[in-house]
Tab-separated table of N, CA, C and O in Angstrom:
chain	number	residue	atom	x	y	z
Y	1	UNK	N	28.213	-50.096	-60.320
Y	1	UNK	CA	28.626	-50.485	-58.972
Y	1	UNK	C	29.850	-49.663	-58.587
Y	1	UNK	O	30.750	-49.482	-59.378
Y	2	UNK	N	29.856	-49.209	-57.359
Y	2	UNK	CA	30.955	-48.370	-56.877
Y	2	UNK	C	31.463	-48.921	-55.550
Y	2	UNK	O	30.683	-49.335	-54.698
Y	3	UNK	N	32.788	-48.971	-55.400
Y	3	UNK	CA	33.395	-49.444	-54.157
Y	3	UNK	C	34.140	-48.279	-53.530
Y	3	UNK	O	35.134	-47.802	-54.067
Y	4	UNK	N	33.645	-47.785	-52.397
Y	4	UNK	CA	34.316	-46.656	-51.748
Y	4	UNK	C	35.664	-47.069	-51.144
Y	4	UNK	O	35.864	-48.228	-50.785
Y	5	UNK	N	36.559	-46.109	-51.037
Y	5	UNK	CA	37.865	-46.340	-50.437
Y	5	UNK	C	37.904	-45.795	-49.018
Y	5	UNK	O	37.057	-44.990	-48.629
Y	6	UNK	N	38.918	-46.242	-48.276
Y	6	UNK	CA	39.169	-45.758	-46.916
Y	6	UNK	C	37.929	-45.808	-46.030
Y	6	UNK	O	37.303	-46.841	-45.916
Y	7	UNK	N	37.546	-44.679	-45.433
Y	7	UNK	CA	36.408	-44.699	-44.497
Y	7	UNK	C	35.134	-44.125	-45.115
Y	7	UNK	O	34.259	-43.643	-44.412
Y	8	UNK	N	35.028	-44.193	-46.444
Y	8	UNK	CA	33.840	-43.655	-47.103
Y	8	UNK	C	32.745	-44.704	-47.233
Y	8	UNK	O	33.012	-45.904	-47.310
Y	9	UNK	N	31.506	-44.212	-47.246
Y	9	UNK	CA	30.322	-45.064	-47.279
Y	9	UNK	C	29.383	-44.548	-48.361
Y	9	UNK	O	29.076	-43.357	-48.386
Y	10	UNK	N	28.950	-45.424	-49.249
Y	10	UNK	CA	27.936	-45.060	-50.237
Y	10	UNK	C	26.585	-45.287	-49.568
Y	10	UNK	O	26.318	-46.366	-49.044
Y	11	UNK	N	25.745	-44.250	-49.550
Y	11	UNK	CA	24.441	-44.353	-48.902
Y	11	UNK	C	23.320	-44.112	-49.911
Y	11	UNK	O	23.499	-43.420	-50.906
Y	12	UNK	N	22.188	-44.708	-49.630
Y	12	UNK	CA	20.992	-44.521	-50.447
Y	12	UNK	C	20.138	-43.443	-49.807
Y	12	UNK	O	19.352	-43.719	-48.908
Y	13	UNK	N	20.322	-42.197	-50.250
Y	13	UNK	CA	19.561	-41.101	-49.660
Y	13	UNK	C	18.099	-41.136	-50.079
Y	13	UNK	O	17.273	-40.453	-49.496
Y	14	UNK	N	17.774	-41.949	-51.075
Y	14	UNK	CA	16.371	-42.130	-51.460
Y	14	UNK	C	15.651	-43.019	-50.458
Y	14	UNK	O	14.441	-43.080	-50.436
Y	15	UNK	N	16.426	-43.726	-49.633
Y	15	UNK	CA	15.867	-44.615	-48.611
Y	15	UNK	C	15.885	-43.917	-47.249
Y	15	UNK	O	15.975	-44.542	-46.218
Y	16	UNK	N	15.855	-42.584	-47.276
Y	16	UNK	CA	15.895	-41.808	-46.033
Y	16	UNK	C	14.704	-42.149	-45.155
Y	16	UNK	O	13.589	-42.280	-45.632
Y	17	UNK	N	14.979	-42.262	-43.895
Y	17	UNK	CA	13.917	-42.468	-42.914
Y	17	UNK	C	14.027	-41.340	-41.909
Y	17	UNK	O	15.088	-41.102	-41.360
Y	18	UNK	N	12.952	-40.664	-41.713
Y	18	UNK	CA	12.962	-39.578	-40.740
Y	18	UNK	C	12.466	-40.123	-39.407
Y	18	UNK	O	11.294	-40.026	-39.086
Y	19	UNK	N	13.387	-40.702	-38.685
Y	19	UNK	CA	13.041	-41.312	-37.409
Y	19	UNK	C	12.738	-40.234	-36.377
Y	19	UNK	O	11.921	-40.394	-35.500
Y	20	UNK	N	13.411	-39.113	-36.508
Y	20	UNK	CA	13.237	-38.004	-35.581
Y	20	UNK	C	12.639	-36.843	-36.372
Y	20	UNK	O	13.341	-35.903	-36.710
Y	21	UNK	N	11.352	-36.892	-36.719
Y	21	UNK	CA	10.739	-35.980	-37.681
Y	21	UNK	C	11.079	-34.506	-37.546
Y	21	UNK	O	11.693	-33.948	-38.419
Y	22	UNK	N	10.710	-33.866	-36.475
Y	22	UNK	CA	10.963	-32.430	-36.396
Y	22	UNK	C	11.978	-32.101	-35.311
Y	22	UNK	O	12.260	-30.946	-35.056
Y	23	UNK	N	12.512	-33.115	-34.699
Y	23	UNK	CA	13.440	-32.912	-33.588
Y	23	UNK	C	14.668	-32.123	-34.023
Y	23	UNK	O	15.135	-31.243	-33.321
Y	24	UNK	N	15.202	-32.434	-35.192
Y	24	UNK	CA	16.423	-31.784	-35.656
Y	24	UNK	C	16.188	-30.821	-36.813
Y	24	UNK	O	17.132	-30.317	-37.393
Y	25	UNK	N	14.922	-30.582	-37.165
Y	25	UNK	CA	14.595	-29.677	-38.273
Y	25	UNK	C	15.337	-30.034	-39.556
Y	25	UNK	O	15.864	-29.177	-40.244
Y	26	UNK	N	15.388	-31.324	-39.863
Y	26	UNK	CA	15.999	-31.817	-41.098
Y	26	UNK	C	17.498	-31.530	-41.208
Y	26	UNK	O	18.041	-31.506	-42.299
Y	27	UNK	N	18.169	-31.297	-40.111
Y	27	UNK	CA	19.620	-31.122	-40.148
Y	27	UNK	C	20.318	-32.473	-40.173
Y	27	UNK	O	21.462	-32.578	-40.581
Y	28	UNK	N	19.610	-33.498	-39.719
Y	28	UNK	CA	20.159	-34.849	-39.671
Y	28	UNK	C	19.174	-35.798	-40.338
Y	28	UNK	O	17.970	-35.634	-40.204
Y	29	UNK	N	19.694	-36.771	-41.063
Y	29	UNK	CA	18.840	-37.765	-41.718
Y	29	UNK	C	19.436	-39.151	-41.508
Y	29	UNK	O	20.582	-39.292	-41.077
Y	30	UNK	N	18.642	-40.141	-41.827
Y	30	UNK	CA	19.143	-41.507	-41.831
Y	30	UNK	C	19.058	-42.032	-43.244
Y	30	UNK	O	18.215	-41.614	-44.030
Y	31	UNK	N	19.955	-42.946	-43.579
Y	31	UNK	CA	19.950	-43.576	-44.890
Y	31	UNK	C	20.604	-44.945	-44.765
Y	31	UNK	O	21.353	-45.205	-43.816
Y	32	UNK	N	20.333	-45.792	-45.723
Y	32	UNK	CA	20.876	-47.149	-45.728
Y	32	UNK	C	22.258	-47.152	-46.380
Y	32	UNK	O	22.452	-46.575	-47.450
Y	33	UNK	N	23.226	-47.803	-45.724
Y	33	UNK	CA	24.569	-47.947	-46.279
Y	33	UNK	C	24.537	-49.031	-47.354
Y	33	UNK	O	24.104	-50.153	-47.098
Y	34	UNK	N	24.974	-48.696	-48.556
Y	34	UNK	CA	24.990	-49.652	-49.664
Y	34	UNK	C	26.336	-50.344	-49.802
Y	34	UNK	O	26.399	-51.529	-50.117
Y	35	UNK	N	27.413	-49.584	-49.601
Y	35	UNK	CA	28.772	-50.128	-49.715
Y	35	UNK	C	29.673	-49.342	-48.783
Y	35	UNK	O	29.450	-48.160	-48.550
Y	36	UNK	N	30.693	-50.009	-48.250
Y	36	UNK	CA	31.625	-49.345	-47.339
Y	36	UNK	C	33.062	-49.654	-47.741
Y	36	UNK	O	33.344	-50.700	-48.322
Y	37	UNK	N	33.944	-48.708	-47.430
Y	37	UNK	CA	35.361	-48.915	-47.690
Y	37	UNK	C	35.969	-49.822	-46.624
Y	37	UNK	O	35.266	-50.352	-45.762
Y	38	UNK	N	37.286	-49.959	-46.671
Y	38	UNK	CA	37.970	-50.848	-45.723
Y	38	UNK	C	38.405	-50.129	-44.449
Y	38	UNK	O	38.905	-50.751	-43.524
Y	39	UNK	N	38.215	-48.807	-44.396
Y	39	UNK	CA	38.610	-48.034	-43.218
Y	39	UNK	C	40.045	-47.564	-43.331
Y	39	UNK	O	40.844	-48.147	-44.043
Y	40	UNK	N	40.366	-46.504	-42.630
Y	40	UNK	CA	41.735	-45.992	-42.678
Y	40	UNK	C	42.671	-46.837	-41.823
Y	40	UNK	O	43.852	-46.911	-42.076
Y	41	UNK	N	42.121	-47.477	-40.812
Y	41	UNK	CA	42.931	-48.345	-39.956
Y	41	UNK	C	42.547	-49.815	-40.156
Y	41	UNK	O	42.876	-50.666	-39.344
Y	42	UNK	N	41.826	-50.100	-41.246
Y	42	UNK	CA	41.405	-51.463	-41.531
Y	42	UNK	C	40.150	-51.890	-40.806
Y	42	UNK	O	39.743	-53.039	-40.862
Y	43	UNK	N	39.506	-50.949	-40.106
Y	43	UNK	CA	38.315	-51.296	-39.350
Y	43	UNK	C	37.184	-50.333	-39.666
Y	43	UNK	O	37.341	-49.127	-39.543
Y	44	UNK	N	36.057	-50.886	-40.081
Y	44	UNK	CA	34.858	-50.081	-40.316
Y	44	UNK	C	33.794	-50.537	-39.338
Y	44	UNK	O	33.584	-51.742	-39.149
Y	45	UNK	N	33.134	-49.601	-38.707
Y	45	UNK	CA	32.055	-49.919	-37.782
Y	45	UNK	C	30.726	-50.076	-38.520
Y	45	UNK	O	29.833	-50.763	-38.052
Y	46	UNK	N	30.618	-49.415	-39.673
Y	46	UNK	CA	29.406	-49.482	-40.490
Y	46	UNK	C	29.558	-50.614	-41.493
Y	46	UNK	O	30.620	-50.781	-42.099
Y	47	UNK	N	28.506	-51.393	-41.675
Y	47	UNK	CA	28.502	-52.472	-42.663
Y	47	UNK	C	27.367	-52.234	-43.658
Y	47	UNK	O	26.393	-51.547	-43.332
Y	48	UNK	N	27.473	-52.778	-44.863
Y	48	UNK	CA	26.384	-52.614	-45.830
Y	48	UNK	C	25.062	-53.107	-45.238
Y	48	UNK	O	25.009	-54.143	-44.592
Y	49	UNK	N	24.016	-52.327	-45.451
Y	49	UNK	CA	22.702	-52.663	-44.907
Y	49	UNK	C	22.362	-51.915	-43.638
Y	49	UNK	O	21.198	-51.837	-43.257
Y	50	UNK	N	23.375	-51.356	-42.959
Y	50	UNK	CA	23.119	-50.578	-41.745
Y	50	UNK	C	22.381	-49.291	-42.096
Y	50	UNK	O	22.597	-48.701	-43.156
Y	51	UNK	N	21.526	-48.835	-41.197
Y	51	UNK	CA	20.901	-47.521	-41.317
Y	51	UNK	C	21.703	-46.577	-40.439
Y	51	UNK	O	21.895	-46.847	-39.252
Y	52	UNK	N	22.214	-45.503	-41.046
Y	52	UNK	CA	23.093	-44.591	-40.324
Y	52	UNK	C	22.465	-43.205	-40.206
Y	52	UNK	O	21.729	-42.762	-41.081
Y	53	UNK	N	22.766	-42.529	-39.104
Y	53	UNK	CA	22.316	-41.169	-38.841
Y	53	UNK	C	23.495	-40.236	-39.081
Y	53	UNK	O	24.589	-40.468	-38.550
Y	54	UNK	N	23.282	-39.174	-39.884
Y	54	UNK	CA	24.377	-38.266	-40.218
Y	54	UNK	C	23.832	-36.886	-40.567
Y	54	UNK	O	22.653	-36.742	-40.900
Y	55	UNK	N	24.685	-35.839	-40.511
Y	55	UNK	CA	24.253	-34.490	-40.880
Y	55	UNK	C	23.990	-34.398	-42.383
Y	55	UNK	O	24.743	-34.957	-43.185
Y	56	UNK	N	22.941	-33.702	-42.757
Y	56	UNK	CA	22.573	-33.549	-44.168
Y	56	UNK	C	23.715	-32.952	-44.982
Y	56	UNK	O	23.994	-33.389	-46.091
Y	57	UNK	N	24.400	-31.969	-44.430
Y	57	UNK	CA	25.440	-31.268	-45.194
Y	57	UNK	C	26.739	-32.051	-45.347
Y	57	UNK	O	27.685	-31.555	-45.933
Y	58	UNK	N	26.819	-33.271	-44.828
Y	58	UNK	CA	28.050	-34.063	-44.962
Y	58	UNK	C	28.058	-34.940	-46.209
Y	58	UNK	O	29.046	-35.611	-46.486
Y	59	UNK	N	26.991	-34.913	-46.986
Y	59	UNK	CA	26.875	-35.777	-48.166
Y	59	UNK	C	27.667	-35.211	-49.339
Y	59	UNK	O	27.553	-34.033	-49.678
Y	60	UNK	N	28.480	-36.075	-49.952
Y	60	UNK	CA	29.189	-35.749	-51.187
Y	60	UNK	C	28.369	-36.377	-52.309
Y	60	UNK	O	28.131	-37.585	-52.292
Y	61	UNK	N	27.921	-35.559	-53.249
Y	61	UNK	CA	27.109	-36.069	-54.354
Y	61	UNK	C	27.958	-36.129	-55.610
Y	61	UNK	O	28.728	-35.212	-55.885
Y	62	UNK	N	27.805	-37.226	-56.354
Y	62	UNK	CA	28.544	-37.408	-57.602
Y	62	UNK	C	27.658	-38.154	-58.587
Y	62	UNK	O	26.626	-38.711	-58.217
Y	63	UNK	N	28.085	-38.153	-59.832
Y	63	UNK	CA	27.376	-38.904	-60.860
Y	63	UNK	C	28.381	-39.895	-61.436
Y	63	UNK	O	29.438	-39.509	-61.920
Y	64	UNK	N	28.072	-41.180	-61.335
Y	64	UNK	CA	28.945	-42.236	-61.834
Y	64	UNK	C	28.169	-43.028	-62.874
Y	64	UNK	O	27.132	-43.620	-62.557
Y	65	UNK	N	28.666	-43.024	-64.104
Y	65	UNK	CA	28.012	-43.719	-65.217
Y	65	UNK	C	26.530	-43.358	-65.307
Y	65	UNK	O	25.670	-44.217	-65.459
Y	66	UNK	N	26.232	-42.069	-65.153
Y	66	UNK	CA	24.871	-41.581	-65.270
Y	66	UNK	C	24.001	-41.779	-64.046
Y	66	UNK	O	22.842	-41.390	-64.032
Y	67	UNK	N	24.546	-42.385	-63.011
Y	67	UNK	CA	23.772	-42.652	-61.796
Y	67	UNK	C	24.222	-41.718	-60.674
Y	67	UNK	O	25.417	-41.524	-60.455
Y	68	UNK	N	23.248	-41.144	-59.960
Y	68	UNK	CA	23.569	-40.281	-58.821
Y	68	UNK	C	24.047	-41.140	-57.656
Y	68	UNK	O	23.429	-42.148	-57.321
Y	69	UNK	N	25.161	-40.729	-57.062
Y	69	UNK	CA	25.758	-41.451	-55.942
Y	69	UNK	C	25.948	-40.484	-54.790
Y	69	UNK	O	26.382	-39.351	-54.994
Y	70	UNK	N	25.622	-40.923	-53.577
Y	70	UNK	CA	25.826	-40.120	-52.374
Y	70	UNK	C	26.814	-40.834	-51.471
Y	70	UNK	O	26.648	-42.013	-51.173
Y	71	UNK	N	27.840	-40.104	-51.041
Y	71	UNK	CA	28.919	-40.694	-50.241
Y	71	UNK	C	29.115	-39.853	-48.985
Y	71	UNK	O	29.077	-38.624	-49.033
Y	72	UNK	N	29.325	-40.542	-47.857
Y	72	UNK	CA	29.650	-39.858	-46.603
Y	72	UNK	C	30.882	-40.530	-46.011
Y	72	UNK	O	31.240	-41.647	-46.385
Y	73	UNK	N	31.505	-39.873	-45.079
Y	73	UNK	CA	32.641	-40.435	-44.362
Y	73	UNK	C	32.146	-41.093	-43.074
Y	73	UNK	O	31.179	-40.624	-42.466
Y	74	UNK	N	32.809	-42.154	-42.667
Y	74	UNK	CA	32.422	-42.811	-41.416
Y	74	UNK	C	32.526	-41.839	-40.239
Y	74	UNK	O	31.749	-41.917	-39.297
Y	75	UNK	N	33.435	-40.879	-40.313
Y	75	UNK	CA	33.577	-39.918	-39.217
Y	75	UNK	C	32.365	-38.994	-39.110
Y	75	UNK	O	32.158	-38.374	-38.066
Y	76	UNK	N	31.558	-38.902	-40.175
Y	76	UNK	CA	30.340	-38.091	-40.130
Y	76	UNK	C	29.143	-38.861	-39.573
Y	76	UNK	O	28.108	-38.264	-39.274
Y	77	UNK	N	29.264	-40.167	-39.444
Y	77	UNK	CA	28.163	-40.978	-38.938
Y	77	UNK	C	28.056	-40.768	-37.422
Y	77	UNK	O	29.021	-40.970	-36.692
Y	78	UNK	N	26.872	-40.343	-36.995
Y	78	UNK	CA	26.649	-40.089	-35.569
Y	78	UNK	C	26.186	-41.334	-34.848
Y	78	UNK	O	26.458	-41.501	-33.658
Y	79	UNK	N	25.453	-42.216	-35.570
Y	79	UNK	CA	24.939	-43.428	-34.931
Y	79	UNK	C	24.494	-44.414	-36.000
Y	79	UNK	O	24.160	-44.044	-37.116
Y	80	UNK	N	24.491	-45.690	-35.612
Y	80	UNK	CA	23.876	-46.746	-36.404
Y	80	UNK	C	22.527	-47.010	-35.750
Y	80	UNK	O	22.454	-47.274	-34.549
Y	81	UNK	N	21.469	-46.883	-36.538
Y	81	UNK	CA	20.108	-47.039	-36.015
Y	81	UNK	C	19.700	-48.493	-36.160
Y	81	UNK	O	19.732	-49.039	-37.249
Y	82	UNK	N	19.325	-49.097	-35.045
Y	82	UNK	CA	18.941	-50.514	-35.079
Y	82	UNK	C	17.440	-50.665	-35.094
Y	82	UNK	O	16.697	-49.845	-34.685
């Protein structure tokens, strides 16, 4: 289990949904937010369970205790998909 700090969001990139299939030529994807930090100003707009739209190249990949983790910043989130 990982708890992101500040405005970072742990996302499940394996749960990607291509809502806009060829519109963006895979430059943008959606993924489910698994965990969110507390925000830099104490306010986060994204909550766990939200599906967020973000640029593919904004993902920070890491390995924590043998598990692949993908993290993005709230500032990279373009929209929450409802």
